[in-house]
Tab-separated table of C-alpha atoms in Angstrom:
chain	number	residue	atom	x	y	z
A	2	MET	CA	0.000	0.000	0.000
A	3	VAL	CA	0.947	3.652	-0.282
A	4	LYS	CA	3.380	4.886	2.318
A	5	ARG	CA	1.809	7.095	4.966
A	6	GLY	CA	2.233	10.804	4.243
A	7	LYS	CA	2.748	10.328	0.506
A	8	LYS	CA	1.569	13.502	-1.261
A	9	PHE	CA	0.290	14.778	-4.583
A	10	PHE	CA	-1.224	18.086	-5.697
A	11	LYS	CA	-3.975	19.132	-8.113
A	12	VAL	CA	-5.108	22.494	-9.517
A	13	TYR	CA	-8.901	22.809	-9.541
A	14	LEU	CA	-10.290	23.457	-13.040
A	15	PRO	CA	-14.130	23.625	-13.098
A	16	GLY	CA	-14.457	22.200	-16.600
A	17	GLN	CA	-12.434	19.115	-15.687
A	18	SER	CA	-12.678	18.699	-11.924
A	19	THR	CA	-16.254	19.425	-10.844
A	20	GLN	CA	-17.741	15.932	-11.165
A	21	GLN	CA	-14.549	13.912	-10.760
A	22	LEU	CA	-10.851	14.415	-10.088
A	23	ARG	CA	-8.084	12.440	-11.777
A	24	ILE	CA	-5.380	11.182	-9.438
A	25	PRO	CA	-1.871	11.544	-10.922
A	26	PRO	CA	-0.804	8.334	-12.714
A	27	ALA	CA	2.518	8.341	-10.878
A	28	PHE	CA	0.646	8.148	-7.577
A	29	ILE	CA	-1.346	5.081	-8.678
A	30	LYS	CA	1.886	3.072	-8.772
A	31	GLU	CA	2.244	3.643	-5.034
A	32	PHE	CA	-0.783	1.413	-4.358
A	33	ASN	CA	1.108	-1.641	-5.664
A	34	GLY	CA	-1.967	-2.956	-7.472
A	35	THR	CA	-4.330	-2.763	-4.460
A	36	ILE	CA	-6.512	0.274	-5.116
A	37	PRO	CA	-9.283	0.989	-2.556
A	38	SER	CA	-12.782	1.451	-3.986
A	39	LYS	CA	-13.804	3.953	-1.307
A	40	SER	CA	-11.865	6.690	0.414
A	41	THR	CA	-12.289	9.322	3.093
A	42	ILE	CA	-11.114	12.858	2.355
A	43	MET	CA	-10.624	15.229	5.291
A	44	ASN	CA	-10.000	18.956	4.849
A	45	HIS	CA	-7.970	21.203	7.144
A	46	GLY	CA	-11.184	22.039	9.018
A	47	ARG	CA	-11.343	18.352	10.085
A	48	ARG	CA	-14.550	17.707	8.122
A	49	GLN	CA	-14.762	14.414	6.238
A	50	TRP	CA	-16.323	13.210	2.965
A	51	ARG	CA	-16.780	9.675	1.650
A	52	VAL	CA	-15.638	9.525	-1.971
A	53	GLU	CA	-15.470	6.533	-4.303
A	54	MET	CA	-12.300	5.797	-6.269
A	55	ASN	CA	-12.755	4.224	-9.714
A	56	MET	CA	-10.466	3.181	-12.551
A	57	VAL	CA	-11.514	4.460	-15.989
A	58	GLY	CA	-9.187	2.922	-18.517
A	59	ASN	CA	-5.712	3.525	-17.133
A	60	ASN	CA	-6.773	6.511	-15.025
A	61	LEU	CA	-7.887	6.581	-11.384
A	62	TYR	CA	-10.537	9.116	-10.319
A	63	PHE	CA	-12.286	10.411	-7.240
A	64	GLN	CA	-15.905	10.156	-8.416
A	65	ASN	CA	-19.135	9.599	-6.421
A	66	GLY	CA	-18.992	12.018	-3.511
A	67	TRP	CA	-16.405	14.303	-5.130
A	68	HIS	CA	-19.026	16.765	-6.403
A	69	LYS	CA	-20.260	17.267	-2.844
A	70	PHE	CA	-16.690	17.859	-1.660
A	71	VAL	CA	-16.311	20.543	-4.358
A	72	GLY	CA	-19.522	22.301	-3.336
A	73	ASP	CA	-18.974	22.115	0.417
A	74	ASN	CA	-15.483	23.589	0.069
A	75	THR	CA	-16.537	26.226	-2.512
A	76	LEU	CA	-13.688	25.277	-4.820
A	77	GLU	CA	-12.917	27.903	-7.444
A	78	TYR	CA	-10.866	28.076	-10.619
A	79	GLY	CA	-7.165	27.923	-9.783
A	80	ASP	CA	-7.489	26.611	-6.229
A	81	PHE	CA	-4.456	24.518	-5.281
A	82	LEU	CA	-5.129	21.246	-3.442
A	83	VAL	CA	-2.396	19.277	-1.659
A	84	PHE	CA	-3.388	15.693	-0.792
A	85	SER	CA	-1.596	13.565	1.800
A	86	TYR	CA	-2.323	9.845	2.121
A	87	PHE	CA	-2.424	8.389	5.635
A	88	GLY	CA	-3.311	4.782	4.970
A	89	SER	CA	-6.636	2.949	5.399
A	90	SER	CA	-8.041	4.803	2.349
A	91	LYS	CA	-7.795	8.160	4.134
A	92	PHE	CA	-6.624	11.369	2.460
A	93	TYR	CA	-5.972	14.724	4.116
A	94	VAL	CA	-6.185	17.809	1.888
A	95	LYS	CA	-5.106	21.414	2.310
A	96	ILE	CA	-6.823	23.929	0.008
A	97	PHE	CA	-5.027	27.091	-1.055
A	98	GLY	CA	-6.764	29.920	-2.898
A	99	LYS	CA	-5.416	31.946	-5.802
A	100	SER	CA	-3.932	34.342	-3.240
A	101	GLY	CA	-1.581	31.567	-2.160
A	102	CYS	CA	-3.116	31.489	1.315
A	103	LEU	CA	-4.939	28.628	2.983
A	104	LYS	CA	-8.680	28.983	2.308
A	105	GLU	CA	-11.286	29.282	5.032
A	106	VAL	CA	-13.368	26.128	5.368
A	107	PRO	CA	-16.536	25.330	7.335
A	108	ILE	CA	-15.861	23.723	10.705
A	109	PRO	CA	-19.065	21.979	11.843
A	110	THR	CA	-19.339	21.535	15.613
A	111	GLY	CA	-21.993	18.852	15.535
A	112	LYS	CA	-23.929	20.764	18.217
A	113	THR	CA	-25.784	23.297	16.115
A	114	THR	CA	-28.002	23.044	13.083
A	115	GLN	CA	-27.880	25.542	10.264
A	116	LYS	CA	-31.294	26.956	9.452
A	117	ALA	CA	-32.388	26.493	5.865
A	118	LEU	CA	-35.234	28.675	4.675
A	119	THR	CA	-37.446	28.144	1.674
A	120	VAL	CA	-39.603	30.779	-0.014
A	121	PHE	CA	-42.198	29.490	-2.487
A	122	GLN	CA	-44.034	32.733	-3.090
A	123	GLU	CA	-43.350	36.346	-2.334
A	124	ASN	CA	-45.908	36.521	0.469
A	125	GLN	CA	-45.580	32.992	1.861
A	126	THR	CA	-44.298	32.336	5.367
A	127	PHE	CA	-40.850	30.778	5.454
A	128	LYS	CA	-39.989	28.327	8.206
A	129	PRO	CA	-36.765	26.950	9.667
A	130	ARG	CA	-36.360	23.300	8.833
A	131	LYS	CA	-37.129	20.786	11.575
A	132	SER	CA	-34.591	18.146	10.606
A	133	GLU	CA	-31.524	17.928	12.803
A	134	GLU	CA	-29.328	16.849	9.912
A	135	ARG	CA	-27.130	19.663	8.640
A	136	GLY	CA	-28.290	21.168	5.369
A	137	LYS	CA	-31.457	19.043	4.877
A	138	GLN	CA	-34.326	21.085	3.487
A	139	ILE	CA	-37.930	21.102	4.614
A	140	ALA	CA	-40.240	19.242	2.254
A	141	ILE	CA	-41.633	21.062	-0.759
A	142	GLU	CA	-45.244	20.215	-1.498
A	143	GLU	CA	-45.434	21.605	-5.022
A	144	ASN	CA	-44.862	19.065	-7.755
A	145	ASP	CA	-42.237	21.144	-9.520
A	146	GLY	CA	-38.992	19.746	-10.920
A	147	ALA	CA	-36.690	22.585	-9.871
A	148	ARG	CA	-38.185	22.802	-6.391
A	149	LYS	CA	-38.002	19.059	-5.878
A	150	ALA	CA	-34.387	19.060	-7.040
A	151	ALA	CA	-33.576	21.891	-4.624
A	152	THR	CA	-34.708	19.804	-1.634
A	153	LYS	CA	-31.625	17.628	-2.150
A	154	PHE	CA	-29.302	20.563	-1.585
A	155	ASP	CA	-26.930	20.131	1.355
A	156	SER	CA	-24.407	22.550	2.833
A	157	ALA	CA	-22.445	23.221	5.996
A	158	TYR	CA	-23.063	26.954	5.509
A	159	PRO	CA	-26.251	28.821	6.466
A	160	PHE	CA	-28.416	28.994	3.350
A	161	PHE	CA	-31.853	29.855	2.013
A	162	GLN	CA	-33.723	29.186	-1.203
A	163	ILE	CA	-35.786	31.509	-3.364
A	164	VAL	CA	-38.168	30.464	-6.146
A	165	ILE	CA	-37.814	33.105	-8.845
A	166	LYS	CA	-41.057	34.949	-9.570
A	167	PRO	CA	-41.626	37.004	-12.719
A	168	SER	CA	-40.887	40.213	-10.802
A	169	TYR	CA	-37.422	38.856	-9.876
A	170	SER	CA	-36.437	37.503	-13.284
A	171	ALA	CA	-34.321	38.780	-16.143
A	172	GLU	CA	-37.307	38.490	-18.456
A	173	ILE	CA	-38.814	41.728	-17.208
A	174	LYS	CA	-35.607	43.220	-15.815
A	175	GLY	CA	-36.527	42.614	-12.176
A	176	CYS	CA	-34.742	45.188	-10.049
A	177	PHE	CA	-35.008	43.586	-6.581
A	178	LEU	CA	-35.237	40.304	-4.699
A	179	ASN	CA	-36.926	39.876	-1.333
A	180	ILE	CA	-34.850	37.756	1.051
A	181	PRO	CA	-35.922	36.069	4.309
A	182	PHE	CA	-35.742	38.676	7.041
A	183	ARG	CA	-35.116	36.070	9.722
A	184	PHE	CA	-32.075	34.846	7.817
A	185	PHE	CA	-30.779	38.406	7.515
A	186	LYS	CA	-31.370	39.067	11.202
A	187	GLU	CA	-29.635	35.896	12.366
A	188	TYR	CA	-26.702	35.609	10.006
A	189	MET	CA	-26.012	38.959	8.384
A	190	GLU	CA	-24.468	41.779	10.369
A	191	LYS	CA	-26.593	44.876	10.871
A	192	GLY	CA	-25.402	48.150	9.449
A	193	LYS	CA	-23.845	46.714	6.301
A	194	GLU	CA	-25.475	47.656	3.017
A	195	ASN	CA	-23.418	45.673	0.512
A	196	ALA	CA	-23.309	41.998	-0.429
A	197	VAL	CA	-21.557	39.951	-3.096
A	198	LEU	CA	-23.281	37.207	-5.083
A	199	HIS	CA	-20.893	34.569	-6.379
A	200	VAL	CA	-21.539	32.075	-9.210
A	201	SER	CA	-18.635	29.919	-10.369
A	202	THR	CA	-15.735	32.330	-10.988
A	203	LYS	CA	-17.835	35.505	-11.342
A	204	SER	CA	-19.131	37.926	-8.721
A	205	TRP	CA	-21.817	40.627	-8.631
A	206	PRO	CA	-22.027	43.382	-5.995
A	207	VAL	CA	-25.563	44.132	-4.774
A	208	LYS	CA	-27.090	46.556	-2.316
A	209	VAL	CA	-28.986	45.277	0.720
A	210	LYS	CA	-32.021	47.342	1.741
A	211	ILE	CA	-33.904	47.015	5.027
A	212	TYR	CA	-37.394	48.461	5.393
A	213	GLN	CA	-39.376	49.366	8.509
A	214	ASN	CA	-41.897	46.626	7.824
A	215	ARG	CA	-39.192	44.072	8.643
A	216	GLN	CA	-38.412	43.322	5.043
A	217	ALA	CA	-34.962	42.759	3.508
A	218	ARG	CA	-34.136	42.715	-0.177
A	219	PHE	CA	-31.327	42.834	-2.704
A	220	SER	CA	-31.824	46.010	-4.729
A	221	MET	CA	-29.233	47.786	-6.872
A	222	GLY	CA	-27.152	45.158	-8.664
A	223	TRP	CA	-29.815	42.438	-8.628
A	224	ALA	CA	-31.016	43.286	-12.149
A	225	ALA	CA	-27.498	42.784	-13.526
A	226	PHE	CA	-27.180	39.474	-11.673
A	227	ALA	CA	-30.545	38.256	-12.975
A	228	LYS	CA	-29.701	39.287	-16.539
A	229	ASP	CA	-26.191	37.825	-16.607
A	230	ASN	CA	-27.478	34.521	-15.228
A	231	THR	CA	-30.633	34.565	-17.405
A	232	LEU	CA	-32.916	33.934	-14.423
A	233	LYS	CA	-36.452	33.006	-15.377
A	234	ALA	CA	-39.664	32.471	-13.440
A	235	GLY	CA	-39.615	29.003	-11.918
A	236	ASP	CA	-35.858	28.827	-11.391
A	237	VAL	CA	-34.707	28.195	-7.831
A	238	CYS	CA	-31.707	30.060	-6.399
A	239	VAL	CA	-29.894	28.681	-3.361
A	240	PHE	CA	-27.903	31.298	-1.436
A	241	GLU	CA	-25.093	30.066	0.844
A	242	LEU	CA	-23.469	32.575	3.190
A	243	ILE	CA	-19.846	31.494	2.697
A	244	LYS	CA	-18.257	34.657	4.139
A	245	ARG	CA	-20.311	36.242	6.881
A	246	ASP	CA	-18.122	39.297	7.504
A	247	ASP	CA	-18.213	40.407	3.875
A	248	PHE	CA	-21.742	39.218	3.002
A	249	VAL	CA	-20.477	36.855	0.301
A	250	LEU	CA	-23.169	34.427	-0.863
A	251	LYS	CA	-22.495	31.558	-3.219
A	252	VAL	CA	-25.507	31.113	-5.514
A	253	SER	CA	-26.501	27.762	-7.015
A	254	ILE	CA	-29.206	27.924	-9.689
A	255	VAL	CA	-31.630	25.074	-10.308
A	256	ARG	CA	-33.359	25.719	-13.597
A	257	GLY	CA	-37.126	25.448	-13.796
């Protein structure tokens, strides 16, 4: 088997590394013909993921479970990953951003549950989920493909979901988006008026407005975000608060 502490590195490229990651061929030789089918990958925040390892032709890949690792660690173009093997199918990985510095990663405590909020309609009450499992969404009653798909979303970060209504979409140049006030109150620092919406390698600055009727919304900048991402009525946007101090939200879009 591979010697403990043996290392390899990979550069994250979204077009090639989102669904699977190829392990360097030179590293495969270290297994001496006994390649594990399952592995555990632990980041520098001590969180673990179960990821399958499969041979495709002469190449070895991290596959099932890798996509979740990518999402949970908000990997971006150019991120530098250093893997260390510690035996028993266990890998430890350090993730460095394009700045050259170690990236911040979620560190779940196991004692608290992130609150996921779902908004089906502009005037519908949104509720914290009841499940104690991190990132599980409350059930969606509507028989809608995008909404049903969104229930499978899982994250270690606080997050909420919005079903895009015509007034929010790019089709009519929607200029604002109402966001759950309870989410804003609990997770987003008062007094700040700016947020950043992040999709893949691109970012959009938006203004955050608070009204006396206990309503929060994204205003200036939302229209550009909706247009650039061609949001349409029926799409579902999942907003993860990946950097609380700077109001940075990673947005995943489930198309309707």
